[in-house]
PDB file of C-alpha atoms in Angstrom:
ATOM      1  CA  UNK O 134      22.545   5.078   1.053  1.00  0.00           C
ATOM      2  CA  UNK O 135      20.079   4.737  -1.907  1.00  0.00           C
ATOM      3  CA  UNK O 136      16.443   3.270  -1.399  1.00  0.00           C
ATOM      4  CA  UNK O 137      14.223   2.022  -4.062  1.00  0.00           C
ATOM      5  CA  UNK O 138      10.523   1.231  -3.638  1.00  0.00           C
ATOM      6  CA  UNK O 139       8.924  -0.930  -6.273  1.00  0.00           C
ATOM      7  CA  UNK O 140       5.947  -1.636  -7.658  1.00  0.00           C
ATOM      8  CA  UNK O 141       3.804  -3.218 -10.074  1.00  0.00           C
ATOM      9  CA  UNK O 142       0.335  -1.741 -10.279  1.00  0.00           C
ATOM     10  CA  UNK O 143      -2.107  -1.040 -12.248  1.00  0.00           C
ATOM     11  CA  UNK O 144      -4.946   0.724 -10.248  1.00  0.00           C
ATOM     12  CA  UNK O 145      -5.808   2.124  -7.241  1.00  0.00           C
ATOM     13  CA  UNK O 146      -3.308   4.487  -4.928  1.00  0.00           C
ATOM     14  CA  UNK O 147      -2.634   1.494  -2.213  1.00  0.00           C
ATOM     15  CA  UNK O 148       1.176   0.407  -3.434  1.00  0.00           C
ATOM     16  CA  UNK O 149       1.435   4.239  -4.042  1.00  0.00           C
ATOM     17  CA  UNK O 150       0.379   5.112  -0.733  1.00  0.00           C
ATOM     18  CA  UNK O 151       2.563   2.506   1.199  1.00  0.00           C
ATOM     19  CA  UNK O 152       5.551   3.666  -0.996  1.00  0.00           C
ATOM     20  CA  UNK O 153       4.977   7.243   0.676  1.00  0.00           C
ATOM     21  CA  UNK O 154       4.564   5.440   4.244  1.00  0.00           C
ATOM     22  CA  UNK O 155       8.089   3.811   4.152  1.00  0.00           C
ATOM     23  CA  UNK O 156       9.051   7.973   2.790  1.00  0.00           C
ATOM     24  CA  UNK O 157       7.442   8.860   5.814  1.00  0.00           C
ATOM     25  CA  UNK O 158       9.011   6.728   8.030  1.00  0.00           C
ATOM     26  CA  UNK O 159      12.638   7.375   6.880  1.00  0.00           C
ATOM     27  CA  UNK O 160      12.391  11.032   7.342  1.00  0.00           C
ATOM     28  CA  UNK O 161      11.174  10.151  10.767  1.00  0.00           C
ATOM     29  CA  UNK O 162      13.738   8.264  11.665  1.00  0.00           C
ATOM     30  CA  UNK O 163      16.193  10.772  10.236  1.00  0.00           C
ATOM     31  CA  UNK O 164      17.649   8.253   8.015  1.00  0.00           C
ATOM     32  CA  UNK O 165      19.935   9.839   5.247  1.00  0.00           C
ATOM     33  CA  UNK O 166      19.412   8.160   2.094  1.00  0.00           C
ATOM     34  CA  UNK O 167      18.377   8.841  -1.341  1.00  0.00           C
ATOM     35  CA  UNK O 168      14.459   7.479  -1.946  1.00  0.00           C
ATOM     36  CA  UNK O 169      13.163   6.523  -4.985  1.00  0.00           C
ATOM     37  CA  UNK O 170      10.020   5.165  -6.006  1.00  0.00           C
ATOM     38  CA  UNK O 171      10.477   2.789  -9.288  1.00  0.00           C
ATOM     39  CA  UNK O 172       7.929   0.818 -11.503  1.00  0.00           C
ATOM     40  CA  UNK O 173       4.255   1.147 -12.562  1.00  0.00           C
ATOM     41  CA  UNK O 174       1.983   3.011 -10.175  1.00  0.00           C
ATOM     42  CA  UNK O 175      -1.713   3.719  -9.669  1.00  0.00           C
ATOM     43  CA  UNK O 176      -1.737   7.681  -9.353  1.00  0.00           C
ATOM     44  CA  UNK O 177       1.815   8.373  -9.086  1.00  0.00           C
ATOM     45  CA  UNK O 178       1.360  11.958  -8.709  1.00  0.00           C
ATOM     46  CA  UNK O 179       0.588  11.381  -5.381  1.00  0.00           C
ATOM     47  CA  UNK O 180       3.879  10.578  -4.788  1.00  0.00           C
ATOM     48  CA  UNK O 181       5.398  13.416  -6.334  1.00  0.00           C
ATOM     49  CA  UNK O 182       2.901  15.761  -4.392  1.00  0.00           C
ATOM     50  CA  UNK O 183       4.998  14.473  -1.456  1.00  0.00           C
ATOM     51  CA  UNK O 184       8.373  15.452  -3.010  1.00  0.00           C
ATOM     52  CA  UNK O 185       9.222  12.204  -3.517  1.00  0.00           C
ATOM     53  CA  UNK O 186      10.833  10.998  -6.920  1.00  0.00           C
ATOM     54  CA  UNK O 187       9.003   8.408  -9.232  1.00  0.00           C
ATOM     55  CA  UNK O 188      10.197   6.655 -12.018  1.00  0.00           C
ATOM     56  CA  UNK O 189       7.465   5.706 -13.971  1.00  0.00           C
ATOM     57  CA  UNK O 190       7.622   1.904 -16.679  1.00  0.00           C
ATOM     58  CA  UNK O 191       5.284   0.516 -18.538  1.00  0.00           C
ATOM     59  CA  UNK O 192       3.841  -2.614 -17.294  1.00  0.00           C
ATOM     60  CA  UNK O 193       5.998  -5.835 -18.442  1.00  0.00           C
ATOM     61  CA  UNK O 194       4.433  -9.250 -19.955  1.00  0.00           C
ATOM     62  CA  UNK O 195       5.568 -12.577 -18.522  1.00  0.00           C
ATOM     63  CA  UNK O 196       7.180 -12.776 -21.801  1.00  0.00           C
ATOM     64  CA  UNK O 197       9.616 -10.143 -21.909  1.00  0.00           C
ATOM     65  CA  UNK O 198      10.305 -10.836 -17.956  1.00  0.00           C
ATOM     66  CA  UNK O 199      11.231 -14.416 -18.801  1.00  0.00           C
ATOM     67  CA  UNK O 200      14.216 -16.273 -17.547  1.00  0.00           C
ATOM     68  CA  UNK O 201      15.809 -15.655 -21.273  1.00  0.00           C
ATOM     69  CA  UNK O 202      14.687 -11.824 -21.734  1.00  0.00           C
ATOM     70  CA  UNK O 203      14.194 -10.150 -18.611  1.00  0.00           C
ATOM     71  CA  UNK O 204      17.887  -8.447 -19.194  1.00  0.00           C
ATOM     72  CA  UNK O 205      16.353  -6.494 -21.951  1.00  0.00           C
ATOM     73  CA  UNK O 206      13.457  -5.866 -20.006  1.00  0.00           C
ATOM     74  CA  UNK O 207      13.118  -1.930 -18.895  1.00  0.00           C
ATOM     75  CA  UNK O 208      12.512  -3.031 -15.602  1.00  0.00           C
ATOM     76  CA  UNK O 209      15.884  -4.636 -15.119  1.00  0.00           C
ATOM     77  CA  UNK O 210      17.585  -2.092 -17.228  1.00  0.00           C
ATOM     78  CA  UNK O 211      16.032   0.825 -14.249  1.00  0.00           C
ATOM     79  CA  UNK O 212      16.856  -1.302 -11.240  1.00  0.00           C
ATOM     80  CA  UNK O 213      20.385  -1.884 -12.497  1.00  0.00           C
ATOM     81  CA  UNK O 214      20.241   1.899 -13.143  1.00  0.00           C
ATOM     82  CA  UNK O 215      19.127   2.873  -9.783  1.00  0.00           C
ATOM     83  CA  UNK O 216      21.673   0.610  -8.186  1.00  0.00           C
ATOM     84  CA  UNK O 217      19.756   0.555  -5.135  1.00  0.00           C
ATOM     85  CA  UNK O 218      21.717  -0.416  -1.563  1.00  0.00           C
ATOM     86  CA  UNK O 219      18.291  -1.440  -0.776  1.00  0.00           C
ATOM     87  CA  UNK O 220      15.585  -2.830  -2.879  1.00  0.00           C
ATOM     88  CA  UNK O 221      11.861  -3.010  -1.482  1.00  0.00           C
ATOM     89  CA  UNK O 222       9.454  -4.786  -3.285  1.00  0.00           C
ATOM     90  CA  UNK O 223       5.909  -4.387  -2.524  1.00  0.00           C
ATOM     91  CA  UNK O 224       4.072  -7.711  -4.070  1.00  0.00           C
ATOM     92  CA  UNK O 225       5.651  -8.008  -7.071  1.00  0.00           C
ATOM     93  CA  UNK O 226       7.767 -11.129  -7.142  1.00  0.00           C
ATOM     94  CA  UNK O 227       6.562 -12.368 -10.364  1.00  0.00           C
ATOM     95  CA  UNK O 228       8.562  -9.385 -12.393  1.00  0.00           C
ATOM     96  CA  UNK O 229      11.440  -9.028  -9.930  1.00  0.00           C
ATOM     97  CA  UNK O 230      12.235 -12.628  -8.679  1.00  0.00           C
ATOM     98  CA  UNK O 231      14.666 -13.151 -11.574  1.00  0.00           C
ATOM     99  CA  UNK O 232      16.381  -9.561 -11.404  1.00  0.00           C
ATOM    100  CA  UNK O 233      17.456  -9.112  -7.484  1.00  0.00           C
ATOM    101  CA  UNK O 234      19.610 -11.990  -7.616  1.00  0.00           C
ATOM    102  CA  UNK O 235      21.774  -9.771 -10.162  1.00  0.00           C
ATOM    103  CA  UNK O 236      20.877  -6.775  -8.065  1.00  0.00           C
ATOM    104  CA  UNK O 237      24.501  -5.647  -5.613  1.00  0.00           C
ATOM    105  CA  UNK O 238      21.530  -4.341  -2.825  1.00  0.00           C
ATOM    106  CA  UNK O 239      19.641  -6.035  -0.429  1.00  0.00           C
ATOM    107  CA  UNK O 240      16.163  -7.139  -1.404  1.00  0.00           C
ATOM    108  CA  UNK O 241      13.437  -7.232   0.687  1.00  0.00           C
ATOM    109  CA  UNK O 242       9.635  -8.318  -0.126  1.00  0.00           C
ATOM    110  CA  UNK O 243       6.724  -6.721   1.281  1.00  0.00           C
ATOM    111  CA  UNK O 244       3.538  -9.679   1.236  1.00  0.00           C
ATOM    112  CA  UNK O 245       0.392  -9.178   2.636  1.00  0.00           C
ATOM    113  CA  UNK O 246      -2.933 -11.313   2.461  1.00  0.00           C
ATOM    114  CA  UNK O 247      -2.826 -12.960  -0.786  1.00  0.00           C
ATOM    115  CA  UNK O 248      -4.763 -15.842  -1.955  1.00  0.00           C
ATOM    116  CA  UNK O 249      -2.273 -19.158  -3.064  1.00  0.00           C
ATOM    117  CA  UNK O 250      -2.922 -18.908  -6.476  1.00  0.00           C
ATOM    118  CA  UNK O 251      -0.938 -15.268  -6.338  1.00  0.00           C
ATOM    119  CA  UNK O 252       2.195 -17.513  -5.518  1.00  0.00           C
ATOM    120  CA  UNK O 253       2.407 -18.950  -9.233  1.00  0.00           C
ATOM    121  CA  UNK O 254       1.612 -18.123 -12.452  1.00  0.00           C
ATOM    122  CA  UNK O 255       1.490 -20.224 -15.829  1.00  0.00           C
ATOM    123  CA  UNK O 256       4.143 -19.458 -18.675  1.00  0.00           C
ATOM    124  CA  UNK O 257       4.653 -21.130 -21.915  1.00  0.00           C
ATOM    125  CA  UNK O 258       3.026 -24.468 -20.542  1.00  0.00           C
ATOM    126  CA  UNK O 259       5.088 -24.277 -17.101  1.00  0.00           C
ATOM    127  CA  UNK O 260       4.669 -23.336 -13.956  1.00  0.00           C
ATOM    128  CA  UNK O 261       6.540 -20.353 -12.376  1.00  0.00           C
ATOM    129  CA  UNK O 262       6.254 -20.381  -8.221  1.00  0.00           C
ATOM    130  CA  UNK O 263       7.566 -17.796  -5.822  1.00  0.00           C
ATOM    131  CA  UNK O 264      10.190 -19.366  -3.984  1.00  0.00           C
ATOM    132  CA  UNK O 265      11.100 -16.803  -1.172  1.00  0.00           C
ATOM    133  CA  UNK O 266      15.095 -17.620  -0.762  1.00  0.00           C
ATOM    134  CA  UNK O 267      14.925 -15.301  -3.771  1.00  0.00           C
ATOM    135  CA  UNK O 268      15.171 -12.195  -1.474  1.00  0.00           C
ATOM    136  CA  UNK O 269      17.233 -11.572   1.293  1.00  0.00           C
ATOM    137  CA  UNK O 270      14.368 -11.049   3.309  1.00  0.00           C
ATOM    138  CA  UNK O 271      10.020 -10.924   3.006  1.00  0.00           C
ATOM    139  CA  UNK O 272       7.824  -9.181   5.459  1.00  0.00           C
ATOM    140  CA  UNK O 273       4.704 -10.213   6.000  1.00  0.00           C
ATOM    141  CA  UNK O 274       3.316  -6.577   6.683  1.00  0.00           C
ATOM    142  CA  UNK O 275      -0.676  -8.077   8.075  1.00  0.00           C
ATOM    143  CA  UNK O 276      -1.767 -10.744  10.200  1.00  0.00           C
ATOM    144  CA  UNK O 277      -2.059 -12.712   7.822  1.00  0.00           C
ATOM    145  CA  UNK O 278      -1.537 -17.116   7.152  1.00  0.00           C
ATOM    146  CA  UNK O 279       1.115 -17.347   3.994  1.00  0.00           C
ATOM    147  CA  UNK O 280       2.247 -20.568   2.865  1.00  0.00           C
ATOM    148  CA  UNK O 281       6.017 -19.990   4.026  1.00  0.00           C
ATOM    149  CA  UNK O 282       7.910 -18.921   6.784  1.00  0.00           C
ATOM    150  CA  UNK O 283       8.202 -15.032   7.115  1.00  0.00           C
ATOM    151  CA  UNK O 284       8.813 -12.034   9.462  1.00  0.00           C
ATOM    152  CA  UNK O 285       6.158 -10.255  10.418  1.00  0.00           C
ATOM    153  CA  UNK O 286       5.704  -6.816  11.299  1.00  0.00           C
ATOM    154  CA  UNK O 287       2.676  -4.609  12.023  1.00  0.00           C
ATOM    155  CA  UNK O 288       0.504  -2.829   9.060  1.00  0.00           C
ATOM    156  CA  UNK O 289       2.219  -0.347   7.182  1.00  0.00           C
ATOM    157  CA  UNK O 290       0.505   3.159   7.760  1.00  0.00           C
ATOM    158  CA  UNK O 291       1.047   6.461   6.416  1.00  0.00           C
ATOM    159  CA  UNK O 292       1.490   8.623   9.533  1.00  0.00           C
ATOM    160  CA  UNK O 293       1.403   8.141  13.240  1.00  0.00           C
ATOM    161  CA  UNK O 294      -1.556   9.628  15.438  1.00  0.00           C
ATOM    162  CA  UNK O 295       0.711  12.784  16.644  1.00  0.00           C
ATOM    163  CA  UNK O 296       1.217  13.752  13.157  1.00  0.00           C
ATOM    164  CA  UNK O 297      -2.791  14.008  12.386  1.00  0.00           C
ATOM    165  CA  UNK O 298      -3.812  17.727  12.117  1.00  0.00           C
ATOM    166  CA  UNK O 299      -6.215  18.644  15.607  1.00  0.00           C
ATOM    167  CA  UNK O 300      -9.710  18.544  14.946  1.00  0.00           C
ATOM    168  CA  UNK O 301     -10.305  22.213  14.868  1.00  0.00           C
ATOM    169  CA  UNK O 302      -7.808  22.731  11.965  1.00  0.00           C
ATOM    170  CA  UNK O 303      -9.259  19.527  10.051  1.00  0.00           C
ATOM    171  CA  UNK O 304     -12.417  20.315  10.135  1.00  0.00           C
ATOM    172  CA  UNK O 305     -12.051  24.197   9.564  1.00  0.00           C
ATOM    173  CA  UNK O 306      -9.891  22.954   6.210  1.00  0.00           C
ATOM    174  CA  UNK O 307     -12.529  20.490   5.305  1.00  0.00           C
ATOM    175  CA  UNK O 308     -15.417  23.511   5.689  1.00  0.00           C
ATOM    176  CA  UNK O 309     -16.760  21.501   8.721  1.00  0.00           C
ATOM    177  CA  UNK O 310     -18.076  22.450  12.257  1.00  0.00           C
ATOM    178  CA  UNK O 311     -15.742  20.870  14.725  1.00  0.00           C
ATOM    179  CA  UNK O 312     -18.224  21.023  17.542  1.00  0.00           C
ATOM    180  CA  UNK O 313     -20.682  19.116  15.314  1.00  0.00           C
ATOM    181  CA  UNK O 314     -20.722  15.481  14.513  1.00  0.00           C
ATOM    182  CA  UNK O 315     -19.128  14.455  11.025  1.00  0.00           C
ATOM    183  CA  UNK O 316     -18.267  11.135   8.799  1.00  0.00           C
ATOM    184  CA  UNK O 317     -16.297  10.014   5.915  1.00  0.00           C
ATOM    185  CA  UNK O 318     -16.869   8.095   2.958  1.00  0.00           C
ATOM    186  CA  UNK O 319     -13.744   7.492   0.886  1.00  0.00           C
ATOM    187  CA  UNK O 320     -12.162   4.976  -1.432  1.00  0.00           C
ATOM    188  CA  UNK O 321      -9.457   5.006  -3.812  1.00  0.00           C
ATOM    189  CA  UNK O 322      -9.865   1.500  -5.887  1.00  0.00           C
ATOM    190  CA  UNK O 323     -11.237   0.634  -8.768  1.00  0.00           C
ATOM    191  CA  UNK O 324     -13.146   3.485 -10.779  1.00  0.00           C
ATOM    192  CA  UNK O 325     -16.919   2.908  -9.768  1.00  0.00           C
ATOM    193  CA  UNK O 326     -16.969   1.736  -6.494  1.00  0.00           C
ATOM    194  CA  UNK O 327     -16.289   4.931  -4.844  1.00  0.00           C
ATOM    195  CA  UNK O 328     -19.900   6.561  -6.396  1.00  0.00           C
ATOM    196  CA  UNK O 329     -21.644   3.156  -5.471  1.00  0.00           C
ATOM    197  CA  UNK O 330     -20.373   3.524  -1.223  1.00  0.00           C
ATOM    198  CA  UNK O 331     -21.741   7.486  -1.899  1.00  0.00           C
ATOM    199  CA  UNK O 332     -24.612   6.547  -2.868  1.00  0.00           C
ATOM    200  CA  UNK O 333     -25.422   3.318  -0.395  1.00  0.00           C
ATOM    201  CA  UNK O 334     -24.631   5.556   2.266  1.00  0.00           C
ATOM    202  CA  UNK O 335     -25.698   8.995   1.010  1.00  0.00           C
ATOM    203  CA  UNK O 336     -28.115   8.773   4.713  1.00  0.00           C
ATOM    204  CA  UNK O 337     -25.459   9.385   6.485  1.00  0.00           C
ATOM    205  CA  UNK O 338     -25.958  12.944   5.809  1.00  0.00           C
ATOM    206  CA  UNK O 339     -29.227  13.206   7.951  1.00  0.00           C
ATOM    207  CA  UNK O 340     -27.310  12.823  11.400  1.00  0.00           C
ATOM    208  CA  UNK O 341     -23.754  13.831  10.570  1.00  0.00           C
ATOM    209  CA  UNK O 342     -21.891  16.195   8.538  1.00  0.00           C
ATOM    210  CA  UNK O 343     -20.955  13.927   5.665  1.00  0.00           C
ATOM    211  CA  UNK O 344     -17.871  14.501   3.765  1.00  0.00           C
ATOM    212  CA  UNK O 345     -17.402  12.292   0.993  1.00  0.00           C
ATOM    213  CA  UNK O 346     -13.195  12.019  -0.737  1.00  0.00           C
ATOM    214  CA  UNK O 347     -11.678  10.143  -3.721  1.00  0.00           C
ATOM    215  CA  UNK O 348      -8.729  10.321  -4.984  1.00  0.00           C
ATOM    216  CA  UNK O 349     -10.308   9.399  -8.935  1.00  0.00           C
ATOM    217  CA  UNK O 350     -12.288  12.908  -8.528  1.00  0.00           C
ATOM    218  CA  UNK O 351      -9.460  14.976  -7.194  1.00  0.00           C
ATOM    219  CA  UNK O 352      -9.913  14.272  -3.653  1.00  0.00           C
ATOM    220  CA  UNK O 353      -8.303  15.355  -0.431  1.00  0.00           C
ATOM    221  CA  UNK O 354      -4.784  13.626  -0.022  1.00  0.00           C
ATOM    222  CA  UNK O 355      -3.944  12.331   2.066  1.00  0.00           C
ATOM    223  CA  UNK O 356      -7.191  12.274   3.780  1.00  0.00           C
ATOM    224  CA  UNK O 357      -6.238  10.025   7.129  1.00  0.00           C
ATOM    225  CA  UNK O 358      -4.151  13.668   8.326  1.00  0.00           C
ATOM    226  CA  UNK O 359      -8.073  14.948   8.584  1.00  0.00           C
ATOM    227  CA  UNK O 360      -9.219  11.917  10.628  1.00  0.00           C
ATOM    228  CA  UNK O 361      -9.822  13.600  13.903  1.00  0.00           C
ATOM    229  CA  UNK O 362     -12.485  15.702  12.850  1.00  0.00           C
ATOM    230  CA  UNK O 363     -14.420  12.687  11.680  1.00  0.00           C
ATOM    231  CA  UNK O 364     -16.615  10.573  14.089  1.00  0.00           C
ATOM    232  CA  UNK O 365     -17.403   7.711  12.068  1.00  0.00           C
ATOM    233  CA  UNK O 366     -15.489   6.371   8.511  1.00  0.00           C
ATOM    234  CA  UNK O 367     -16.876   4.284   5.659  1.00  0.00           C
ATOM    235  CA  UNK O 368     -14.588   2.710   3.557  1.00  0.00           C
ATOM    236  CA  UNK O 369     -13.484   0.069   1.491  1.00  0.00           C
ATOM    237  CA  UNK O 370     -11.832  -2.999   3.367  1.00  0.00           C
ATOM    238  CA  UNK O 371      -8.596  -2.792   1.005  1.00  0.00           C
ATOM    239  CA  UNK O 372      -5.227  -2.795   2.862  1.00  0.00           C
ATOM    240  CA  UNK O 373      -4.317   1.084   3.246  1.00  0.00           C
ATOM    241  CA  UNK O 374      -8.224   1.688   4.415  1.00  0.00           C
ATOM    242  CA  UNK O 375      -8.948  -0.669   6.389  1.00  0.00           C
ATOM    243  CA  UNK O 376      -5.672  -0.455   8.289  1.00  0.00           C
ATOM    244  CA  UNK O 377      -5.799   3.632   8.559  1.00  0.00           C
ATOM    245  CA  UNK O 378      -9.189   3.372  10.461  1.00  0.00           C
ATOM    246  CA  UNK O 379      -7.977   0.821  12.941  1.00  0.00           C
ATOM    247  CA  UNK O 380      -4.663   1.909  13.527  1.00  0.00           C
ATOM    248  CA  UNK O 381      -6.271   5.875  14.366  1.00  0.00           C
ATOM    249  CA  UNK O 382      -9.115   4.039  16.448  1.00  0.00           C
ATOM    250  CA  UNK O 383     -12.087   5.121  14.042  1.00  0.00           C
ATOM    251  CA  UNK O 384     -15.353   3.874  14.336  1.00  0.00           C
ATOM    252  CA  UNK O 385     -15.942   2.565  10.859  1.00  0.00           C
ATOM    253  CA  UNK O 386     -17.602   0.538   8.285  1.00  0.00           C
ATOM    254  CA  UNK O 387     -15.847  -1.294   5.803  1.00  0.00           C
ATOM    255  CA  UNK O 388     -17.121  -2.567   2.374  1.00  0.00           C
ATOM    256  CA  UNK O 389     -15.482  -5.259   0.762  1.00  0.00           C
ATOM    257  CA  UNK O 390     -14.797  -5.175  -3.121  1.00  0.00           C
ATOM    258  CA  UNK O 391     -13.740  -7.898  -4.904  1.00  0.00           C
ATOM    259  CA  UNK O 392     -10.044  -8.304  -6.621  1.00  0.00           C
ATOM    260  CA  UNK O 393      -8.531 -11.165  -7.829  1.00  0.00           C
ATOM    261  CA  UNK O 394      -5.802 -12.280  -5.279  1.00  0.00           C
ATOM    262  CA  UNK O 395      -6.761 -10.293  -1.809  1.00  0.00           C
ATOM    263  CA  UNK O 396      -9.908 -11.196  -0.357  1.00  0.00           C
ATOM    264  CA  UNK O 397     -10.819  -7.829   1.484  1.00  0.00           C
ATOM    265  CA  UNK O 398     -14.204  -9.874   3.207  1.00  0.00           C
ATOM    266  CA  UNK O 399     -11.464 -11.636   5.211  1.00  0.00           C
ATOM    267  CA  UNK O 400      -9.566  -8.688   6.159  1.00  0.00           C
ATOM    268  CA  UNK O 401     -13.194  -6.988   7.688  1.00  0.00           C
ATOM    269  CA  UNK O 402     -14.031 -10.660   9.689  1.00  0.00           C
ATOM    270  CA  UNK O 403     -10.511 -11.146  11.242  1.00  0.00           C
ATOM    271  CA  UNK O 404      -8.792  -8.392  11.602  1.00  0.00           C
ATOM    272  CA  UNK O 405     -11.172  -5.583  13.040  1.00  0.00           C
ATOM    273  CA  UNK O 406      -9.900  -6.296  16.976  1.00  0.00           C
ATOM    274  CA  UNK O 407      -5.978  -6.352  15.810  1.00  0.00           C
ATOM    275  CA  UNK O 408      -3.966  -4.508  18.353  1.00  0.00           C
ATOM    276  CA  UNK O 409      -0.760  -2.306  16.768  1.00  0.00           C
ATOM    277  CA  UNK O 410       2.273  -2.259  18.658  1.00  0.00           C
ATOM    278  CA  UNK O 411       3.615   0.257  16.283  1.00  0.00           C
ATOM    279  CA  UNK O 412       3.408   1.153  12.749  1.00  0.00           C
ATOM    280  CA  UNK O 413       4.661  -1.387  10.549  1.00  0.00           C
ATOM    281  CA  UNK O 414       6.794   1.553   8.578  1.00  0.00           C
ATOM    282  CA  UNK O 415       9.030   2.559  11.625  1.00  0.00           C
ATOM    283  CA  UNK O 416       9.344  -1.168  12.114  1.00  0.00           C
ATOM    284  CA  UNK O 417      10.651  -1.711   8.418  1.00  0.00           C
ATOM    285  CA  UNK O 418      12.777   1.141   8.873  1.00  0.00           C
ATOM    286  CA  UNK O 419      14.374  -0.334  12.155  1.00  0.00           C
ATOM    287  CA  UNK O 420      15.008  -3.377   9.865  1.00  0.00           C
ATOM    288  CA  UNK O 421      16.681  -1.330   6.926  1.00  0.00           C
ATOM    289  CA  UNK O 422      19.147   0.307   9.721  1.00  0.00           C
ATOM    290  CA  UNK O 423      19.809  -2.789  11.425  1.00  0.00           C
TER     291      UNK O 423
END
């Protein structure tokens, strides 16, 4: 069996990281399949650092994705290529609604929080809208309202709690004292915001040992397998985040940074109290085998 993960990003490591989660979650499950990761990626080496194949495109305009040219587009040309059995799509419906339906595989569509305006876009003076009986199947991967009827599983995480190194070995790798206190600052977005939460929380340091991670300066990767040594997390409230430090239990702070379609501020208000009944990968990958 061949999966295919796609994406269309442009920054950040969030569609990269939940591409390695649904990874994760296969080997768990001792699926056998081949895995590929396809499209454009915020820090794709990440991905690779995990021994996980990536094929890499250049982002596609509306134009050459277009009902008359999206067969030339490179896009359809490496799905058709990769001939997935199963094709995941994290988001991206506006550059793969078109191709799945001349995909042989399954398609499935991965949605969480978006605002309604994600759910159309204007091309040559008309309007494009997602209709969802375009894939076999979307998930609806947060708690989240979306104008359509959906299945919904729990967050997608990276790892599950017995995985996470003990605290002694975490915070020895880290250069910490596990018998003292220590917290985390770390975000992976846009470039800039990770020096302005170091810096708007830089006090920190006077009553714990303060260990500060991005993945834009080379940071530790993936950081959440160090999270029992830390007592206390700040963080951005963007999907892999804010969902890491809940699911592991972490007493946190999360900082909400603005993008155009996810409104992270909602995420922080509604969603702090959620209660997992398992991770949202294992659940996908119960999905793919059923």
């Amino acid at each position: 069996m061949r999966i295919a993960y796609y994406s269309a990003a442009y920054t950040g490591c969030g569609h990269t990281v939940r591409g390695i989660a649904v990874h994760n979650a296969l080997q768990r499950a001792e699926v056998d399949c081949e895995y590929v990761m396809v499209g454009t990626f915020g820090m794709p080496e990440l991905a690779e650092s995990q021994g996980i194949p990536v094929v890499q495109l250049e982002p596609e305009s509306f134009d050459t994705l277009s009902a008359e040219r999206f067969r030339s587009s490179t896009t359809y040309r490496a799905l058709r290529r990769i001939a997935a059995d199963t094709l995941i799509v994290d988001m991206a419906w506006f550059a793969t609604h078109r191709i799945v339906a001349e995909l042989s595989g399954t398609s499935i569509l991965l949605l969480r929080q978006a605002s309604e305006e994600f759910f159309g876009y204007h091309h040559n003076g008309a309007t494009v809208e997602f209709d969802p009986a375009s894939y076999d199947l979307v998930l609806q991967i947060e708690p989240c309202s979306l104008p359509f009827d959906s299945l919904a599983i729990d967050p997608i995480i990276m790892r599950r709690p017995h995985e996470l190194l003990p605290r002694d070995r975490a915070a020895g790798a880290l250069g910490l004292d596990p018998a003292l206190p220590a917290a985390l600052i770390a975000t992976n977005g846009k470039p800039g915001e990770f020096e302005e939460l170091k810096q708007s929380y830089s006090y920190l340091d006077d009553a714990y040992q303060l260990f500060c991670s991005s993945n834009h300066h080379g940071g530790v990767f993936p950081i959440a397998d160090y999270f029992n040594t830390f007592d206390f997390v700040v963080c951005s409230g963007g999907y892999n985040a804010f969902w890491e430090a809940v699911y592991f239990g972490k007493e946190a702070v999360f900082v909400p940074h603005p993008r155009e379609f996810e409104n992270q501020a909602w995420r922080i208000e509604n969603c702090q109290d959620y209660v997992f009944r398992a991770n949202g990968a294992d659940e996908l990958v119960k999905i793919l085998g059923g």
